[in-house]
Amino acid sequence: MNATQPMVVHYVTDMEKALPFYRDVLGLKVEFESTGWSTLRCGGCIVALHILSPGMSEGSVAHAGLNLHVDDLDAAVKEVAAGGGEVRNVREAGGGIPVRIAVIADPVGNVFELRQYVGD
């Protein structure tokens, strides 16, 4: 097997709110857009936004999630807050973990992480 094209599927309840956040605030490039499924490019990965309509049995995967690298976490969390996202917490590097992490909620409540590598 030769698996390629990594994709993260992020379930959203409101595409009209979610897509502009990922496009305009996080700077991801839209490759395909519709009311039920949109894909954005993030480096070598595709971030897919999948509508989760009321009554659907699908949901997000409990132990998989979106995690994006940023060069300046402090600046990124300011942009997220200004763009309609919620910064839930920021964890500093330490204990052998060389990254600072911010837990973010998008405008429709999906949680993901931003990370900044700061070294040992």
Short mmCIF file of N, CA and C in Angstrom, two decimals:
data_model
loop_
_atom_site.label_atom_id
_atom_site.label_comp_id
_atom_site.label_asym_id
_atom_site.label_seq_id
_atom_site.Cartn_x
_atom_site.Cartn_y
_atom_site.Cartn_z
N MET A 1 0.85 -1.18 0.00
CA MET A 1 0.00 0.00 0.00
C MET A 1 0.89 1.24 0.00
N ASN A 2 0.42 2.27 -0.69
CA ASN A 2 1.12 3.54 -0.74
C ASN A 2 0.10 4.64 -0.47
N ALA A 3 -0.22 4.86 0.79
CA ALA A 3 -1.22 5.86 1.15
C ALA A 3 -0.65 7.26 0.95
N THR A 4 -1.45 8.14 0.39
CA THR A 4 -1.03 9.52 0.16
C THR A 4 -2.18 10.47 0.49
N GLN A 5 -1.93 11.74 0.32
CA GLN A 5 -2.92 12.79 0.52
C GLN A 5 -3.58 12.75 1.90
N PRO A 6 -2.84 13.08 2.94
CA PRO A 6 -3.47 13.09 4.26
C PRO A 6 -4.63 14.08 4.31
N MET A 7 -5.70 13.64 4.96
CA MET A 7 -6.89 14.46 5.09
C MET A 7 -7.41 14.38 6.51
N VAL A 8 -7.79 15.53 7.04
CA VAL A 8 -8.46 15.60 8.33
C VAL A 8 -9.89 16.03 8.05
N VAL A 9 -10.86 15.22 8.48
CA VAL A 9 -12.26 15.59 8.30
C VAL A 9 -12.74 16.23 9.60
N HIS A 10 -13.23 17.44 9.46
CA HIS A 10 -13.69 18.21 10.62
C HIS A 10 -15.20 18.42 10.43
N TYR A 11 -16.00 17.89 11.33
CA TYR A 11 -17.45 18.02 11.23
C TYR A 11 -17.90 19.38 11.73
N VAL A 12 -18.78 20.02 10.97
CA VAL A 12 -19.27 21.35 11.32
C VAL A 12 -20.80 21.36 11.24
N THR A 13 -21.42 22.20 12.02
CA THR A 13 -22.88 22.31 11.99
C THR A 13 -23.34 23.50 11.17
N ASP A 14 -22.42 24.39 10.79
CA ASP A 14 -22.78 25.58 10.03
C ASP A 14 -21.64 25.91 9.07
N MET A 15 -21.77 25.49 7.82
CA MET A 15 -20.71 25.70 6.83
C MET A 15 -20.50 27.19 6.56
N GLU A 16 -21.57 27.98 6.60
CA GLU A 16 -21.45 29.41 6.33
C GLU A 16 -20.60 30.13 7.36
N LYS A 17 -20.56 29.65 8.58
CA LYS A 17 -19.70 30.22 9.61
C LYS A 17 -18.31 29.58 9.60
N ALA A 18 -18.28 28.26 9.41
CA ALA A 18 -17.01 27.54 9.53
C ALA A 18 -16.05 27.84 8.39
N LEU A 19 -16.51 27.80 7.15
CA LEU A 19 -15.61 27.95 6.02
C LEU A 19 -14.86 29.29 6.03
N PRO A 20 -15.53 30.42 6.24
CA PRO A 20 -14.77 31.67 6.28
C PRO A 20 -13.72 31.72 7.40
N PHE A 21 -14.00 31.07 8.52
CA PHE A 21 -13.03 31.04 9.61
C PHE A 21 -11.76 30.32 9.18
N TYR A 22 -11.89 29.14 8.61
CA TYR A 22 -10.72 28.36 8.19
C TYR A 22 -10.00 29.03 7.01
N ARG A 23 -10.77 29.67 6.13
CA ARG A 23 -10.17 30.35 4.97
C ARG A 23 -9.54 31.68 5.37
N ASP A 24 -10.29 32.54 6.03
CA ASP A 24 -9.84 33.92 6.27
C ASP A 24 -8.99 34.10 7.52
N VAL A 25 -9.32 33.39 8.58
CA VAL A 25 -8.57 33.55 9.84
C VAL A 25 -7.34 32.66 9.85
N LEU A 26 -7.50 31.38 9.48
CA LEU A 26 -6.37 30.45 9.50
C LEU A 26 -5.57 30.48 8.21
N GLY A 27 -6.11 31.08 7.16
CA GLY A 27 -5.37 31.24 5.91
C GLY A 27 -5.25 29.99 5.06
N LEU A 28 -6.18 29.03 5.23
CA LEU A 28 -6.15 27.83 4.41
C LEU A 28 -6.78 28.14 3.04
N LYS A 29 -6.26 27.49 2.00
CA LYS A 29 -6.71 27.74 0.64
C LYS A 29 -7.86 26.80 0.27
N VAL A 30 -8.99 27.38 -0.10
CA VAL A 30 -10.16 26.58 -0.49
C VAL A 30 -9.89 25.90 -1.82
N GLU A 31 -10.09 24.58 -1.85
CA GLU A 31 -9.97 23.82 -3.09
C GLU A 31 -11.34 23.45 -3.66
N PHE A 32 -12.31 23.23 -2.76
CA PHE A 32 -13.67 22.90 -3.18
C PHE A 32 -14.61 23.44 -2.12
N GLU A 33 -15.74 23.97 -2.55
CA GLU A 33 -16.69 24.55 -1.60
C GLU A 33 -18.11 24.16 -1.97
N SER A 34 -18.86 23.67 -0.97
CA SER A 34 -20.29 23.43 -1.14
C SER A 34 -20.94 23.56 0.23
N THR A 35 -22.26 23.45 0.27
CA THR A 35 -22.96 23.59 1.55
C THR A 35 -22.78 22.39 2.45
N GLY A 36 -22.37 21.24 1.89
CA GLY A 36 -22.24 20.04 2.69
C GLY A 36 -20.83 19.52 2.86
N TRP A 37 -19.91 19.93 1.96
CA TRP A 37 -18.55 19.41 1.98
C TRP A 37 -17.64 20.45 1.36
N SER A 38 -16.62 20.86 2.07
CA SER A 38 -15.64 21.80 1.53
C SER A 38 -14.25 21.30 1.88
N THR A 39 -13.29 21.51 0.99
CA THR A 39 -11.92 21.10 1.27
C THR A 39 -10.99 22.30 1.14
N LEU A 40 -10.02 22.33 2.05
CA LEU A 40 -9.03 23.40 2.08
C LEU A 40 -7.65 22.78 2.15
N ARG A 41 -6.67 23.43 1.58
CA ARG A 41 -5.29 22.94 1.57
C ARG A 41 -4.53 23.59 2.71
N CYS A 42 -3.80 22.74 3.43
CA CYS A 42 -2.92 23.19 4.51
C CYS A 42 -1.59 22.47 4.30
N GLY A 43 -0.68 23.09 3.57
CA GLY A 43 0.57 22.43 3.23
C GLY A 43 0.26 21.17 2.44
N GLY A 44 0.79 20.04 2.89
CA GLY A 44 0.57 18.77 2.21
C GLY A 44 -0.67 18.04 2.67
N CYS A 45 -1.52 18.67 3.45
CA CYS A 45 -2.70 18.03 4.02
C CYS A 45 -3.97 18.72 3.53
N ILE A 46 -5.04 17.98 3.45
CA ILE A 46 -6.34 18.53 3.13
C ILE A 46 -7.17 18.57 4.41
N VAL A 47 -7.78 19.70 4.67
CA VAL A 47 -8.73 19.84 5.77
C VAL A 47 -10.11 19.85 5.12
N ALA A 48 -10.92 18.84 5.43
CA ALA A 48 -12.26 18.73 4.85
C ALA A 48 -13.28 19.12 5.91
N LEU A 49 -14.16 20.03 5.56
CA LEU A 49 -15.27 20.41 6.44
C LEU A 49 -16.50 19.65 5.94
N HIS A 50 -17.09 18.86 6.83
CA HIS A 50 -18.22 17.99 6.50
C HIS A 50 -19.40 18.45 7.33
N ILE A 51 -20.51 18.78 6.68
CA ILE A 51 -21.67 19.26 7.42
C ILE A 51 -22.24 18.14 8.28
N LEU A 52 -22.58 18.47 9.48
CA LEU A 52 -23.21 17.53 10.40
C LEU A 52 -24.60 18.07 10.68
N SER A 53 -25.55 17.58 9.93
CA SER A 53 -26.93 18.05 10.04
C SER A 53 -27.62 17.41 11.23
N PRO A 54 -28.63 18.07 11.78
CA PRO A 54 -29.37 17.46 12.88
C PRO A 54 -29.89 16.08 12.51
N GLY A 55 -29.75 15.14 13.42
CA GLY A 55 -30.23 13.79 13.20
C GLY A 55 -29.23 12.86 12.56
N MET A 56 -28.10 13.38 12.10
CA MET A 56 -27.09 12.50 11.49
C MET A 56 -26.40 11.71 12.59
N SER A 57 -26.07 10.46 12.29
CA SER A 57 -25.44 9.61 13.29
C SER A 57 -23.92 9.75 13.29
N GLU A 58 -23.35 10.40 12.28
CA GLU A 58 -21.90 10.58 12.24
C GLU A 58 -21.48 11.59 13.30
N GLY A 59 -20.23 11.53 13.64
CA GLY A 59 -19.66 12.49 14.57
C GLY A 59 -18.17 12.50 14.40
N SER A 60 -17.51 13.36 15.10
CA SER A 60 -16.06 13.42 14.98
C SER A 60 -15.43 12.22 15.65
N VAL A 61 -14.24 11.88 15.21
CA VAL A 61 -13.50 10.77 15.77
C VAL A 61 -12.91 11.21 17.11
N ALA A 62 -13.14 10.45 18.15
CA ALA A 62 -12.78 10.89 19.51
C ALA A 62 -11.29 11.14 19.71
N HIS A 63 -10.43 10.36 19.08
CA HIS A 63 -9.00 10.51 19.34
C HIS A 63 -8.21 10.98 18.14
N ALA A 64 -8.85 11.66 17.24
CA ALA A 64 -8.17 12.26 16.10
C ALA A 64 -8.64 13.69 16.00
N GLY A 65 -7.77 14.56 15.60
CA GLY A 65 -8.20 15.94 15.51
C GLY A 65 -7.25 16.80 14.71
N LEU A 66 -7.70 17.98 14.43
CA LEU A 66 -6.94 18.94 13.67
C LEU A 66 -5.92 19.61 14.58
N ASN A 67 -4.68 19.68 14.12
CA ASN A 67 -3.58 20.29 14.87
C ASN A 67 -2.71 20.99 13.85
N LEU A 68 -2.63 22.32 13.93
CA LEU A 68 -1.92 23.11 12.93
C LEU A 68 -0.72 23.81 13.54
N HIS A 69 0.41 23.83 12.81
CA HIS A 69 1.62 24.50 13.25
C HIS A 69 1.54 25.99 12.91
N VAL A 70 1.98 26.84 13.85
CA VAL A 70 2.13 28.27 13.61
C VAL A 70 3.51 28.70 14.08
N ASP A 71 4.03 29.77 13.50
CA ASP A 71 5.35 30.27 13.90
C ASP A 71 5.29 31.09 15.18
N ASP A 72 4.17 31.78 15.42
CA ASP A 72 4.04 32.67 16.57
C ASP A 72 2.67 32.42 17.21
N LEU A 73 2.64 31.64 18.27
CA LEU A 73 1.38 31.25 18.90
C LEU A 73 0.64 32.45 19.48
N ASP A 74 1.38 33.37 20.08
CA ASP A 74 0.73 34.54 20.67
C ASP A 74 -0.02 35.36 19.62
N ALA A 75 0.63 35.58 18.49
CA ALA A 75 -0.02 36.33 17.40
C ALA A 75 -1.21 35.54 16.84
N ALA A 76 -1.04 34.23 16.72
CA ALA A 76 -2.10 33.39 16.16
C ALA A 76 -3.35 33.40 17.04
N VAL A 77 -3.20 33.32 18.35
CA VAL A 77 -4.39 33.31 19.21
C VAL A 77 -5.10 34.66 19.17
N LYS A 78 -4.35 35.74 18.98
CA LYS A 78 -5.00 37.06 18.83
C LYS A 78 -5.82 37.09 17.54
N GLU A 79 -5.27 36.54 16.47
CA GLU A 79 -6.01 36.50 15.20
C GLU A 79 -7.25 35.62 15.31
N VAL A 80 -7.14 34.50 15.99
CA VAL A 80 -8.28 33.60 16.19
C VAL A 80 -9.39 34.31 16.94
N ALA A 81 -9.05 34.98 18.04
CA ALA A 81 -10.05 35.68 18.84
C ALA A 81 -10.71 36.80 18.03
N ALA A 82 -9.91 37.54 17.27
CA ALA A 82 -10.45 38.63 16.45
C ALA A 82 -11.31 38.10 15.31
N GLY A 83 -11.06 36.86 14.88
CA GLY A 83 -11.78 36.28 13.76
C GLY A 83 -13.00 35.47 14.15
N GLY A 84 -13.37 35.48 15.43
CA GLY A 84 -14.59 34.79 15.84
C GLY A 84 -14.37 33.45 16.51
N GLY A 85 -13.10 33.03 16.68
CA GLY A 85 -12.81 31.79 17.39
C GLY A 85 -12.66 32.05 18.88
N GLU A 86 -12.61 30.98 19.63
CA GLU A 86 -12.46 31.08 21.09
C GLU A 86 -11.17 30.36 21.50
N VAL A 87 -10.32 31.07 22.22
CA VAL A 87 -9.10 30.46 22.75
C VAL A 87 -9.47 29.87 24.10
N ARG A 88 -9.48 28.54 24.18
CA ARG A 88 -9.92 27.88 25.41
C ARG A 88 -8.80 27.78 26.43
N ASN A 89 -7.57 27.51 25.99
CA ASN A 89 -6.43 27.54 26.90
C ASN A 89 -5.14 27.48 26.09
N VAL A 90 -4.06 27.86 26.76
CA VAL A 90 -2.72 27.79 26.17
C VAL A 90 -1.86 27.01 27.14
N ARG A 91 -1.18 25.99 26.61
CA ARG A 91 -0.27 25.19 27.44
C ARG A 91 1.16 25.49 27.00
N GLU A 92 2.00 25.77 27.96
CA GLU A 92 3.39 26.08 27.67
C GLU A 92 4.21 24.80 27.50
N ALA A 93 5.31 24.92 26.80
CA ALA A 93 6.24 23.79 26.63
C ALA A 93 6.84 23.44 27.98
N GLY A 94 7.28 22.21 28.10
CA GLY A 94 7.93 21.78 29.34
C GLY A 94 7.75 20.30 29.57
N GLY A 95 8.53 19.77 30.49
CA GLY A 95 8.43 18.35 30.80
C GLY A 95 8.79 17.46 29.63
N GLY A 96 9.71 17.92 28.80
CA GLY A 96 10.12 17.14 27.64
C GLY A 96 9.27 17.37 26.40
N ILE A 97 8.25 18.22 26.50
CA ILE A 97 7.39 18.53 25.36
C ILE A 97 7.83 19.88 24.80
N PRO A 98 8.36 19.89 23.56
CA PRO A 98 8.95 21.11 23.01
C PRO A 98 7.99 22.02 22.24
N VAL A 99 6.70 21.96 22.55
CA VAL A 99 5.75 22.81 21.83
C VAL A 99 4.82 23.52 22.81
N ARG A 100 4.43 24.73 22.44
CA ARG A 100 3.35 25.44 23.11
C ARG A 100 2.09 25.11 22.32
N ILE A 101 0.98 24.92 23.01
CA ILE A 101 -0.26 24.51 22.35
C ILE A 101 -1.40 25.40 22.82
N ALA A 102 -2.21 25.83 21.86
CA ALA A 102 -3.44 26.57 22.18
C ALA A 102 -4.61 25.71 21.73
N VAL A 103 -5.56 25.52 22.63
CA VAL A 103 -6.80 24.82 22.29
C VAL A 103 -7.80 25.88 21.84
N ILE A 104 -8.31 25.69 20.63
CA ILE A 104 -9.16 26.68 19.97
C ILE A 104 -10.51 26.05 19.65
N ALA A 105 -11.57 26.84 19.76
CA ALA A 105 -12.89 26.44 19.26
C ALA A 105 -13.24 27.37 18.10
N ASP A 106 -13.67 26.78 16.98
CA ASP A 106 -14.08 27.61 15.85
C ASP A 106 -15.46 28.21 16.15
N PRO A 107 -15.98 29.07 15.27
CA PRO A 107 -17.26 29.74 15.55
C PRO A 107 -18.45 28.82 15.73
N VAL A 108 -18.34 27.54 15.31
CA VAL A 108 -19.46 26.62 15.50
C VAL A 108 -19.15 25.57 16.55
N GLY A 109 -18.07 25.76 17.34
CA GLY A 109 -17.79 24.90 18.48
C GLY A 109 -16.83 23.75 18.27
N ASN A 110 -16.30 23.56 17.06
CA ASN A 110 -15.32 22.50 16.85
C ASN A 110 -13.99 22.89 17.48
N VAL A 111 -13.40 21.96 18.18
CA VAL A 111 -12.16 22.23 18.90
C VAL A 111 -10.98 21.66 18.12
N PHE A 112 -9.91 22.44 18.05
CA PHE A 112 -8.67 21.99 17.44
C PHE A 112 -7.51 22.67 18.15
N GLU A 113 -6.29 22.32 17.76
CA GLU A 113 -5.12 22.89 18.42
C GLU A 113 -4.22 23.60 17.43
N LEU A 114 -3.62 24.68 17.91
CA LEU A 114 -2.53 25.35 17.22
C LEU A 114 -1.27 25.06 18.04
N ARG A 115 -0.15 24.83 17.37
CA ARG A 115 1.08 24.53 18.10
C ARG A 115 2.24 25.32 17.55
N GLN A 116 3.15 25.69 18.46
CA GLN A 116 4.37 26.39 18.09
C GLN A 116 5.54 25.61 18.68
N TYR A 117 6.45 25.17 17.82
CA TYR A 117 7.64 24.46 18.29
C TYR A 117 8.59 25.49 18.89
N VAL A 118 9.03 25.25 20.13
CA VAL A 118 9.95 26.19 20.81
C VAL A 118 11.25 25.51 21.22
N GLY A 119 11.41 24.25 20.93
CA GLY A 119 12.66 23.55 21.26
C GLY A 119 12.63 22.99 22.67
N ASP A 120 13.74 22.39 23.04
CA ASP A 120 13.84 21.71 24.34
C ASP A 120 13.99 22.63 25.48
#
